[in-house]
Short mmCIF file of C-alpha atoms in Angstrom, two decimals:
data_model
loop_
_atom_site.label_atom_id
_atom_site.label_comp_id
_atom_site.label_asym_id
_atom_site.label_seq_id
_atom_site.Cartn_x
_atom_site.Cartn_y
_atom_site.Cartn_z
CA MET A 5 105.85 78.66 122.99
CA ALA A 6 108.12 81.33 121.61
CA ASP A 7 106.55 80.95 118.16
CA ALA A 8 103.09 81.53 119.56
CA ILE A 9 104.20 84.67 121.43
CA ASN A 10 105.78 86.00 118.26
CA LYS A 11 102.50 85.61 116.44
CA LEU A 12 100.68 87.57 119.16
CA VAL A 13 102.98 90.55 118.85
CA SER A 14 103.44 90.41 115.05
CA THR A 15 100.93 93.18 114.32
CA PRO A 16 102.63 95.97 116.33
CA LEU A 17 105.99 94.77 114.99
CA ARG A 18 104.75 95.08 111.44
CA ALA A 19 103.46 98.55 112.18
CA ALA A 20 106.86 99.53 113.50
CA LYS A 21 108.50 98.05 110.44
CA TRP A 22 106.22 100.06 108.14
CA LEU A 23 107.04 103.31 109.99
CA ARG A 24 110.77 102.53 109.84
CA SER A 25 110.58 101.86 106.09
CA ARG A 26 108.83 105.18 105.53
CA LEU A 27 111.68 106.92 107.36
CA VAL A 28 114.26 105.07 105.24
CA LEU A 29 112.56 105.85 101.94
CA SER A 30 112.19 109.56 102.81
CA GLY A 31 115.53 110.10 104.59
CA ASP A 32 117.95 112.99 104.24
CA ILE A 33 120.36 111.34 101.80
CA ASP A 34 119.39 112.10 98.20
CA VAL A 35 119.23 108.94 96.04
CA SER A 36 117.09 110.44 93.25
CA ASP A 37 119.87 109.88 90.71
CA ARG A 38 120.08 106.15 91.45
CA HIS A 39 118.37 103.76 89.04
CA VAL A 40 116.30 100.80 90.25
CA LEU A 41 115.26 98.20 87.67
CA ILE A 42 112.16 96.14 88.49
CA ILE A 43 111.74 92.94 86.49
CA GLY A 44 108.05 91.95 86.73
CA GLY A 45 105.10 94.31 87.13
CA ASN A 46 102.54 92.37 89.10
CA PHE A 47 102.30 92.03 92.91
CA GLY A 48 105.90 92.20 93.97
CA GLY A 49 106.92 94.61 91.23
CA LEU A 50 104.00 96.96 91.78
CA ALA A 51 104.56 97.03 95.56
CA ALA A 52 108.21 97.93 94.99
CA ALA A 53 107.27 100.62 92.46
CA LEU A 54 104.76 102.15 94.84
CA ALA A 55 107.35 102.25 97.64
CA LEU A 56 109.89 103.97 95.36
CA GLN A 57 107.59 106.70 94.12
CA ASN A 58 109.39 110.10 94.26
CA VAL A 59 112.49 108.37 95.76
CA CYS A 60 114.68 107.43 92.77
CA ARG A 61 114.58 106.69 89.06
CA VAL A 62 112.67 103.46 88.40
CA THR A 63 112.21 101.33 85.28
CA VAL A 64 109.69 98.46 85.27
CA VAL A 65 109.97 95.74 82.66
CA ASP A 66 107.25 93.18 81.96
CA PRO A 67 106.07 91.47 78.71
CA ARG A 68 102.40 91.80 79.60
CA PRO A 69 100.51 95.07 79.28
CA ASP A 70 98.26 94.84 82.36
CA PHE A 71 98.57 94.44 86.12
CA GLU A 72 96.11 91.69 87.11
CA TRP A 73 94.62 90.70 90.42
CA THR A 74 95.19 87.02 89.69
CA PRO A 75 93.72 85.52 92.93
CA HIS A 76 90.26 86.47 91.55
CA ILE A 77 90.50 85.30 87.93
CA HIS A 78 88.22 82.38 88.85
CA ASP A 79 85.42 84.96 89.18
CA ILE A 80 85.61 85.46 85.40
CA LEU A 81 84.60 81.80 84.97
CA SER A 82 81.48 82.32 87.07
CA GLY A 83 80.53 85.55 85.28
CA LEU A 84 80.81 87.58 88.47
CA LYS A 85 83.65 89.71 87.16
CA LEU A 86 85.03 90.88 83.84
CA LYS A 87 88.65 91.09 82.84
CA ASP A 88 88.58 94.88 83.17
CA HIS A 89 87.52 94.61 86.85
CA LEU A 90 90.75 92.76 87.63
CA SER A 91 93.30 94.77 85.73
CA PHE A 92 94.99 98.11 85.23
CA ASP A 93 97.01 99.27 82.28
CA ARG A 94 100.62 99.12 83.43
CA ALA A 95 101.88 101.92 81.19
CA ARG A 96 99.38 104.36 82.69
CA LEU A 97 99.85 103.07 86.21
CA PHE A 98 103.62 103.38 86.28
CA GLN A 99 103.61 106.62 84.35
CA ARG A 100 101.38 108.12 87.06
CA LEU A 101 103.92 106.93 89.63
CA GLY A 102 106.65 108.75 87.70
CA HIS A 103 108.33 105.54 86.50
CA GLU A 104 109.27 104.23 83.06
CA PHE A 105 107.50 101.08 81.85
CA ILE A 106 108.88 98.91 79.08
CA GLN A 107 106.66 96.17 77.70
CA THR A 108 109.09 93.44 76.75
CA SER A 109 110.88 90.44 78.23
CA VAL A 110 114.28 90.29 79.93
CA GLU A 111 116.46 87.89 77.97
CA ALA A 112 119.60 88.07 80.11
CA LEU A 113 120.65 89.47 83.46
CA ASP A 114 124.32 90.22 84.26
CA PRO A 115 124.43 90.96 88.01
CA ILE A 116 128.19 91.53 88.07
CA GLY A 117 128.01 94.08 85.27
CA ARG A 118 124.68 95.42 86.64
CA ARG A 119 122.94 95.29 83.24
CA VAL A 120 120.17 93.45 81.47
CA THR A 121 119.44 92.62 77.86
CA LEU A 122 115.79 93.14 76.87
CA GLY A 123 113.75 91.25 74.30
CA ASN A 124 113.98 94.26 71.94
CA ASP A 125 117.82 93.97 72.12
CA ARG A 126 118.04 97.09 74.24
CA GLU A 127 120.53 97.05 77.10
CA LEU A 128 119.76 98.68 80.45
CA ARG A 129 122.12 99.39 83.31
CA TYR A 130 121.00 99.71 86.89
CA ASP A 131 122.23 100.51 90.37
CA ALA A 132 119.93 97.98 92.04
CA CYS A 133 117.61 95.39 90.58
CA ILE A 134 114.43 93.84 92.01
CA VAL A 135 113.36 90.61 90.34
CA ALA A 136 109.67 89.83 90.83
CA CYS A 137 108.90 87.87 87.70
CA GLY A 138 106.94 85.07 89.37
CA GLY A 139 106.67 81.66 87.78
CA VAL A 140 105.10 80.12 84.70
CA GLN A 141 102.79 77.21 84.03
CA ARG A 142 104.40 74.58 81.85
CA PRO A 143 101.84 72.11 80.50
CA ASN A 144 104.46 70.89 78.02
CA VAL A 145 105.74 68.51 80.71
CA VAL A 146 102.95 66.21 79.44
CA PRO A 147 102.68 65.14 75.80
CA GLY A 148 99.96 67.25 74.15
CA GLY A 149 99.64 69.52 77.18
CA GLN A 150 100.90 72.65 75.46
CA GLN A 151 98.71 72.22 72.40
CA HIS A 152 95.46 70.94 73.91
CA THR A 153 95.05 72.63 77.32
CA THR A 154 94.25 76.19 78.33
CA GLY A 155 96.29 77.62 81.14
CA PHE A 156 94.79 79.34 84.17
CA ARG A 157 97.21 82.00 85.26
CA HIS A 158 95.96 85.17 83.63
CA ALA A 159 92.63 86.94 83.13
CA ASP A 160 92.62 86.52 79.33
CA GLN A 161 92.93 82.75 79.78
CA ALA A 162 89.99 82.67 82.16
CA GLU A 163 88.03 84.87 79.69
CA LEU A 164 88.83 82.41 76.84
CA ILE A 165 87.59 79.43 78.93
CA GLU A 166 84.37 81.22 79.79
CA HIS A 167 83.73 82.07 76.13
CA GLN A 168 84.47 78.50 75.03
CA LEU A 169 82.08 76.98 77.57
CA THR A 170 79.35 79.46 76.81
CA ALA A 171 79.53 78.61 73.11
CA LEU A 172 79.55 74.84 73.76
CA ALA A 173 76.61 75.08 76.18
CA ASP A 174 74.54 76.80 73.53
CA LYS A 175 75.14 73.85 71.16
CA GLN A 176 75.33 70.81 73.43
CA LYS A 177 73.15 69.35 76.17
CA ALA A 178 76.22 68.47 78.27
CA VAL A 179 79.78 69.76 78.34
CA THR A 180 82.67 67.82 79.84
CA VAL A 181 85.49 69.78 81.43
CA THR A 182 88.72 68.34 82.83
CA ILE A 183 90.78 70.39 85.32
CA ILE A 184 94.37 69.21 85.63
CA GLY A 185 95.52 70.31 89.07
CA GLY A 186 93.67 69.98 92.37
CA GLY A 187 95.38 72.79 94.27
CA LEU A 188 93.95 76.14 95.24
CA SER A 189 93.56 77.39 91.64
CA GLY A 190 91.93 74.19 90.47
CA VAL A 191 89.41 74.08 93.33
CA GLU A 192 88.45 77.74 92.91
CA ALA A 193 88.10 77.28 89.14
CA MET A 194 85.88 74.26 89.69
CA GLY A 195 83.57 76.11 92.10
CA SER A 196 83.31 79.11 89.76
CA LEU A 197 82.46 76.95 86.76
CA LEU A 198 79.61 75.36 88.68
CA ARG A 199 78.43 78.81 89.79
CA ASN A 200 78.02 80.12 86.23
CA LYS A 201 74.26 80.35 85.52
CA ARG A 202 74.70 80.08 81.74
CA PHE A 203 76.46 76.71 81.65
CA GLY A 204 77.07 75.48 85.23
CA GLY A 205 74.15 73.10 85.15
CA LYS A 206 75.34 71.39 81.96
CA LEU A 207 78.86 70.62 83.16
CA ASN A 208 80.44 67.24 83.87
CA LEU A 209 83.67 67.97 85.68
CA HIS A 210 86.76 65.83 86.10
CA ILE A 211 89.46 66.89 88.60
CA VAL A 212 92.83 65.22 88.03
CA ASP A 213 95.83 65.42 90.32
CA ALA A 214 98.66 63.03 91.28
CA GLN A 215 98.17 64.23 94.88
CA ASP A 216 94.91 64.79 96.79
CA LEU A 217 92.84 67.97 96.63
CA LEU A 218 94.41 71.02 98.36
CA PRO A 219 97.48 69.09 99.56
CA ALA A 220 98.88 72.17 101.37
CA PHE A 221 95.90 72.22 103.74
CA PRO A 222 94.59 69.85 106.46
CA ASP A 223 92.66 66.75 105.35
CA GLU A 224 89.48 68.07 106.97
CA LEU A 225 89.28 70.85 104.37
CA THR A 226 89.65 68.33 101.51
CA LYS A 227 86.87 66.18 102.98
CA ASP A 228 84.58 69.18 103.32
CA VAL A 229 85.18 70.26 99.75
CA ARG A 230 84.34 66.78 98.54
CA LYS A 231 81.20 66.79 100.70
CA GLN A 232 80.01 70.11 99.20
CA LEU A 233 80.41 68.68 95.70
CA LYS A 234 78.76 65.37 96.42
CA LYS A 235 75.53 66.30 94.60
CA LYS A 236 77.32 67.88 91.68
CA LYS A 237 78.51 66.15 88.53
CA VAL A 238 82.11 66.09 89.65
CA THR A 239 84.44 63.09 89.46
CA PHE A 240 87.74 63.14 91.32
CA HIS A 241 90.87 61.34 89.99
CA THR A 242 93.44 61.98 92.72
CA GLY A 243 96.50 59.97 93.64
CA PRO A 244 99.75 58.80 91.96
CA LYS A 245 98.03 56.35 89.57
CA TYR A 246 95.92 59.21 88.19
CA ALA A 247 98.85 61.26 86.93
CA VAL A 248 98.29 62.61 83.43
CA LYS A 249 100.00 60.56 80.73
CA ARG A 250 98.83 62.34 77.57
CA VAL A 251 96.41 65.01 76.44
CA THR A 252 94.65 65.18 73.07
CA ARG A 253 92.20 67.67 71.61
CA SER A 254 89.23 65.72 73.02
CA SER A 255 90.62 63.50 75.79
CA VAL A 256 92.95 63.13 78.77
CA GLU A 257 94.75 59.82 79.26
CA LEU A 258 95.72 58.87 82.83
CA LEU A 259 98.58 56.72 84.03
CA ASP A 260 96.17 53.92 85.10
CA GLY A 261 94.91 53.62 81.53
CA GLN A 262 91.65 55.62 81.88
CA VAL A 263 90.80 57.92 78.97
CA LEU A 264 88.60 60.87 79.96
CA GLN A 265 86.64 62.47 77.18
CA SER A 266 87.03 66.25 77.50
CA ASP A 267 85.52 69.15 75.55
CA VAL A 268 87.66 71.68 77.39
CA THR A 269 90.85 70.87 79.36
CA ILE A 270 92.16 73.42 81.82
CA TRP A 271 95.69 73.34 83.22
CA THR A 272 95.87 74.70 86.76
CA ALA A 273 98.84 72.54 87.89
CA GLY A 274 101.74 74.10 89.74
CA ILE A 275 104.06 76.75 88.36
CA GLN A 276 107.72 76.41 87.46
CA ARG A 277 110.74 78.66 87.06
CA GLN A 278 110.83 81.50 84.59
CA GLY A 279 113.51 81.19 81.98
CA LEU A 280 115.42 84.10 83.51
CA ILE A 281 115.51 82.38 86.94
CA SER A 282 116.68 79.12 85.38
CA GLN A 283 119.39 81.05 83.55
CA LEU A 284 120.64 82.58 86.79
CA CYS A 285 120.71 79.21 88.54
CA ASP A 286 122.55 77.59 85.64
CA GLU A 287 125.21 80.28 85.11
CA LYS A 288 128.55 78.66 86.01
CA ASN A 289 130.16 81.90 87.10
CA LEU A 290 127.31 82.86 89.47
CA HIS A 291 126.26 79.67 91.24
CA LEU A 292 122.92 81.01 92.48
CA LYS A 293 121.17 78.37 94.54
CA ALA A 294 117.95 76.99 93.06
CA ALA A 295 115.03 76.46 95.42
CA ASP A 296 113.68 72.94 96.00
CA ASP A 297 110.18 74.05 95.03
CA GLY A 298 111.20 74.20 91.39
CA ILE A 299 109.90 77.77 91.03
CA GLY A 300 112.48 80.21 92.30
CA LEU A 301 115.89 80.53 93.86
CA VAL A 302 117.03 80.76 97.45
CA VAL A 303 117.44 84.19 99.02
CA ASP A 304 118.54 85.26 102.48
CA ASN A 305 116.39 87.29 104.88
CA ALA A 306 117.42 90.55 103.20
CA LEU A 307 116.06 89.07 99.92
CA ASN A 308 119.56 88.90 98.34
CA PRO A 309 120.41 85.67 96.43
CA VAL A 310 122.27 82.83 98.16
CA LEU A 311 125.26 81.26 96.41
CA ASP A 312 125.26 77.51 95.83
CA LYS A 313 129.07 77.49 95.92
CA PRO A 314 131.45 79.87 97.69
CA GLN A 315 133.06 82.65 95.68
CA TYR A 316 135.76 85.14 96.45
CA GLY A 317 136.48 88.78 95.81
CA TYR A 318 133.46 90.27 94.01
CA ALA A 319 130.66 88.04 95.23
CA ASP A 320 129.22 90.24 97.95
CA ALA A 321 129.48 93.39 95.86
CA TRP A 322 126.93 92.30 93.25
CA ARG A 323 124.76 90.27 95.62
CA GLU A 324 123.84 93.41 97.59
CA THR A 325 122.46 95.07 94.44
CA LEU A 326 120.16 92.18 93.50
CA PHE A 327 116.82 91.40 95.26
CA PHE A 328 114.12 88.82 94.66
CA ALA A 329 110.45 89.02 95.64
CA GLY A 330 107.30 86.95 95.21
CA ASP A 331 107.03 83.45 93.79
CA CYS A 332 110.58 83.52 92.34
CA ALA A 333 112.09 83.88 95.88
CA SER A 334 112.39 81.19 98.51
CA ILE A 335 113.68 82.58 101.82
CA VAL A 336 116.33 80.32 103.27
CA ASP A 337 114.81 79.82 106.76
CA GLN A 338 111.15 80.69 106.14
CA LYS A 339 108.53 78.53 104.52
CA LEU A 340 106.08 80.81 102.67
CA ASP A 341 103.08 79.78 100.60
CA LYS A 342 102.87 81.29 97.10
CA GLN A 343 100.33 83.92 98.07
CA ALA A 344 99.81 87.46 96.69
CA TYR A 345 100.19 89.15 100.11
CA HIS A 346 103.66 87.64 100.55
CA ALA A 347 104.72 89.02 97.15
CA LEU A 348 103.35 92.46 98.07
CA ASP A 349 105.23 92.47 101.36
CA MET A 350 108.45 91.18 99.80
CA GLY A 351 108.30 93.73 96.99
CA GLU A 352 108.01 96.61 99.43
CA HIS A 353 110.78 95.14 101.61
CA ALA A 354 113.08 94.77 98.59
CA ALA A 355 112.53 98.41 97.71
CA GLU A 356 113.40 99.46 101.26
CA ASN A 357 116.60 97.41 101.28
CA ALA A 358 117.60 98.78 97.88
CA ILE A 359 117.47 102.29 99.31
CA ARG A 360 119.37 101.10 102.40
CA TYR A 361 122.07 99.82 100.06
CA PHE A 362 122.29 103.22 98.37
CA LYS A 363 122.63 104.88 101.76
CA ALA A 364 125.23 102.32 102.94
CA ASP A 365 122.87 101.16 105.70
CA LYS A 366 122.57 97.62 106.93
CA PRO A 367 119.59 95.79 105.26
CA ASN A 368 116.62 94.73 107.32
CA ASN A 369 115.49 91.12 107.52
CA PHE A 370 112.13 90.24 105.99
CA THR A 371 109.47 89.17 108.50
CA ASN A 372 106.68 86.90 107.34
CA ALA A 373 103.22 88.48 107.81
CA ASN A 374 100.99 85.70 109.08
CA LYS A 375 97.80 86.43 107.17
CA PRO A 376 94.83 84.14 106.46
CA VAL A 377 94.11 82.37 103.22
CA LEU A 378 90.55 82.76 101.86
CA ILE A 379 89.28 80.06 99.54
CA ALA A 380 86.21 80.25 97.32
CA LEU A 381 84.21 77.20 96.22
CA GLY A 382 81.77 79.06 93.97
CA ASP A 383 78.50 79.74 95.77
CA LEU A 384 78.68 76.41 97.59
CA GLU A 385 81.06 77.46 100.36
CA HIS A 386 83.84 79.80 101.35
CA TYR A 387 86.76 78.92 103.67
CA PHE A 388 89.11 80.73 105.99
CA ALA A 389 92.47 79.14 106.74
CA TRP A 390 94.83 80.68 109.31
CA ASN A 391 97.16 79.46 112.01
CA GLY A 392 95.77 75.94 112.27
CA LEU A 393 92.15 77.11 111.98
CA ILE A 394 89.93 76.12 109.06
CA ALA A 395 86.46 77.69 109.13
CA ALA A 396 83.65 77.87 106.57
CA GLY A 397 80.78 80.29 106.00
CA SER A 398 79.34 83.02 103.82
CA VAL A 399 81.02 85.77 105.80
CA PHE A 400 84.32 84.73 104.28
CA GLU A 401 83.06 85.47 100.81
CA ALA A 402 82.48 89.06 101.92
CA MET A 403 85.95 89.08 103.54
CA LYS A 404 87.64 87.78 100.38
CA GLU A 405 85.81 90.32 98.21
CA SER A 406 86.65 93.12 100.63
CA VAL A 407 90.39 92.38 100.37
CA PHE A 408 90.13 92.62 96.58
CA GLN A 409 88.09 95.82 96.65
CA VAL A 410 90.37 97.58 99.12
CA TYR A 411 93.59 96.77 97.25
CA MET A 412 92.16 97.65 93.85
CA ALA A 413 90.76 100.89 95.22
CA ARG A 414 94.20 101.74 96.59
CA TYR A 415 95.82 101.13 93.21
CA SER A 416 93.05 103.14 91.53
CA LEU A 417 94.11 106.19 93.52
CA VAL A 418 97.27 106.32 91.46
CA LEU A 419 95.13 107.08 88.38
CA GLU A 420 93.36 110.27 87.60
CA LEU A 421 90.40 110.97 89.90
CA LYS A 422 87.78 110.39 87.17
CA ASP A 423 89.23 107.02 86.16
CA ALA A 424 89.77 105.97 89.73
CA SER A 425 86.19 106.77 90.75
CA LEU A 426 84.66 105.08 87.74
CA SER A 427 86.65 101.86 88.07
CA THR A 428 85.94 101.62 91.81
CA TRP A 429 82.23 102.21 91.29
CA ARG A 430 82.03 99.47 88.59
CA ARG A 431 83.87 96.92 90.68
CA SER A 432 81.96 97.57 93.93
CA THR A 433 78.43 97.75 92.42
CA ARG A 434 78.91 94.55 90.42
CA ALA A 435 80.19 92.71 93.49
CA LEU A 436 77.26 93.98 95.57
CA THR A 437 74.46 93.16 93.15
CA ARG A 438 75.82 89.93 91.65
CA GLN A 439 77.77 88.38 94.49
CA LEU A 440 77.45 89.60 98.06
CA LEU A 441 73.73 90.20 98.36
CA PRO A 442 72.72 87.03 96.50
CA GLY A 443 75.15 85.05 98.67
CA MET A 444 73.72 86.43 101.86
CA LEU A 445 70.04 85.98 101.00
CA PRO A 446 68.23 82.64 100.78
CA SER A 447 67.84 81.60 97.13
CA GLY A 448 64.03 81.71 97.25
CA PHE A 449 63.99 85.24 98.63
CA TRP A 450 66.43 86.47 95.97
CA GLN A 451 64.49 84.83 93.11
CA THR A 452 61.27 86.48 94.32
CA ALA A 453 62.96 89.87 94.60
CA GLU A 454 64.56 89.45 91.17
CA SER A 455 61.16 88.83 89.61
CA LEU A 456 59.79 92.04 91.17
CA PHE A 457 62.69 94.38 90.55
CA PRO A 458 64.92 94.53 87.41
CA ASN A 459 68.02 95.36 89.48
CA PRO A 460 67.08 94.57 93.07
CA ILE A 461 68.84 96.22 95.99
CA VAL A 462 66.58 95.40 98.90
CA ALA A 463 66.77 95.57 102.68
CA LEU A 464 68.05 92.35 104.19
CA PRO A 465 65.57 90.54 106.41
CA ARG A 466 66.55 89.42 109.89
CA ALA A 467 66.84 85.81 108.77
CA ALA A 468 69.37 86.66 106.07
CA LEU A 469 71.47 88.68 108.50
CA ARG A 470 71.40 85.82 111.02
CA ARG A 471 72.52 83.40 108.29
CA PHE A 472 75.34 85.73 107.26
CA ILE A 473 76.68 86.45 110.73
CA PHE A 474 76.11 83.18 112.58
CA GLY A 475 76.07 80.61 109.80
CA GLN A 476 79.78 79.84 110.15
CA ARG A 477 81.34 76.57 111.21
CA ILE A 478 84.73 75.30 112.37
CA ILE A 479 86.13 72.48 110.25
CA HIS A 480 89.60 72.07 111.80
CA TYR A 481 91.53 73.65 114.62
CA ALA A 482 95.09 72.93 115.73
CA ASN A 483 96.02 74.94 118.81
CA PRO A 484 99.33 76.74 118.02
CA PHE A 485 100.03 77.19 121.74
CA THR A 486 99.74 73.44 122.34
CA GLU A 487 101.92 72.64 119.31
CA SER A 488 104.62 75.11 120.38
CA ALA A 489 104.55 73.78 123.97
CA ASP A 490 104.96 70.24 122.72
CA GLN A 491 107.97 71.27 120.62
CA THR A 492 109.65 72.91 123.62
#
């Protein structure tokens, strides 16, 4: 019962936490001469950099040039979005924040000496370090995976897949695509491929996973996804006997002996540790504790690393200067999904605790923000998962798109006014004309309007509004109050 009550009061508590963090970051003690190094410039790193603007000296290191809103890269496959709609140039973004950005990798991190070695052989020293480097996809765990699959973690990879399929569809009557990985990324990629008007109707899709579809969610969601795809050319190969044994240029061999012919093979399977995180876990003199999820390492509630073995003397001194956020962090007594909003919250919290360290204040514990997960299945269905509730309906497409638009507009404000206005206008108008309005209107109505107007923006009829507002359904509901009461 206590857990349920905590969820009810979480919103005002988060508001109080935000106000407290503002006071900490803008306190009386001057920390402007302190240097914070941020390793990783996407969700966790950007959130930390935003929180530290005009507070102290900040350097952000990342090997990739652009910040990307990766939860929406599947929209590139459907043609709804372009790469530019999902990204910002990191150098410009961090420069506008007053920070230094270095585009390179971090080859070694010495927490005791408070220094890092960069890929360009440059050495940097820091007063506090925030590691938000995320994880990486490693298709090389399967023979041929590295050479013959295309990853699905960045916008340029999604763009490459879309170009490949468009070219194949122009030459062939049918195109076979195999998606290795039936988790959230795999399901959203599948739905977006089917949504693409240029090649979606020519696709034969194979979904391969040693587990079932969406294993992190209730079975009712998996059943509904399968139901939505029943009339599509989609074949599921899920379960232990369907694990991938080998990949070639034109086929995928499964453990049960099946050989699937494949024109394009996409790797959306789970992520693993970055080399830097593996290095920290393997260092004999550090003994940082590796997380069981195979992605990150274990941190305490202040986001400082946890030691796998006890140390003496200097251990606490360097631990308090090192923070982890996002996918590379696994909080010791909290189970968090690998979601962007967790990385954003953790990045901001790590920045706050870094400043607390400079001011010799006690660090605050990170509190999990219980937010919903929004899942897109192309134009077939959209889902809302939160607190034991699974719902489906077109309203959740608008909700998912709104989250994207709000965050990207917020980051655009860092840029010059002209650039910010232009990028926001391009994103919003494309979403309105290509995604939201067509999704809300019956297909026949939209086709008629499209034939009458080159770029139709029309008033929504009453029937379309009724479909949008009331056409939702509950798939699964587990009462959190009942569950908590049973546990007590």
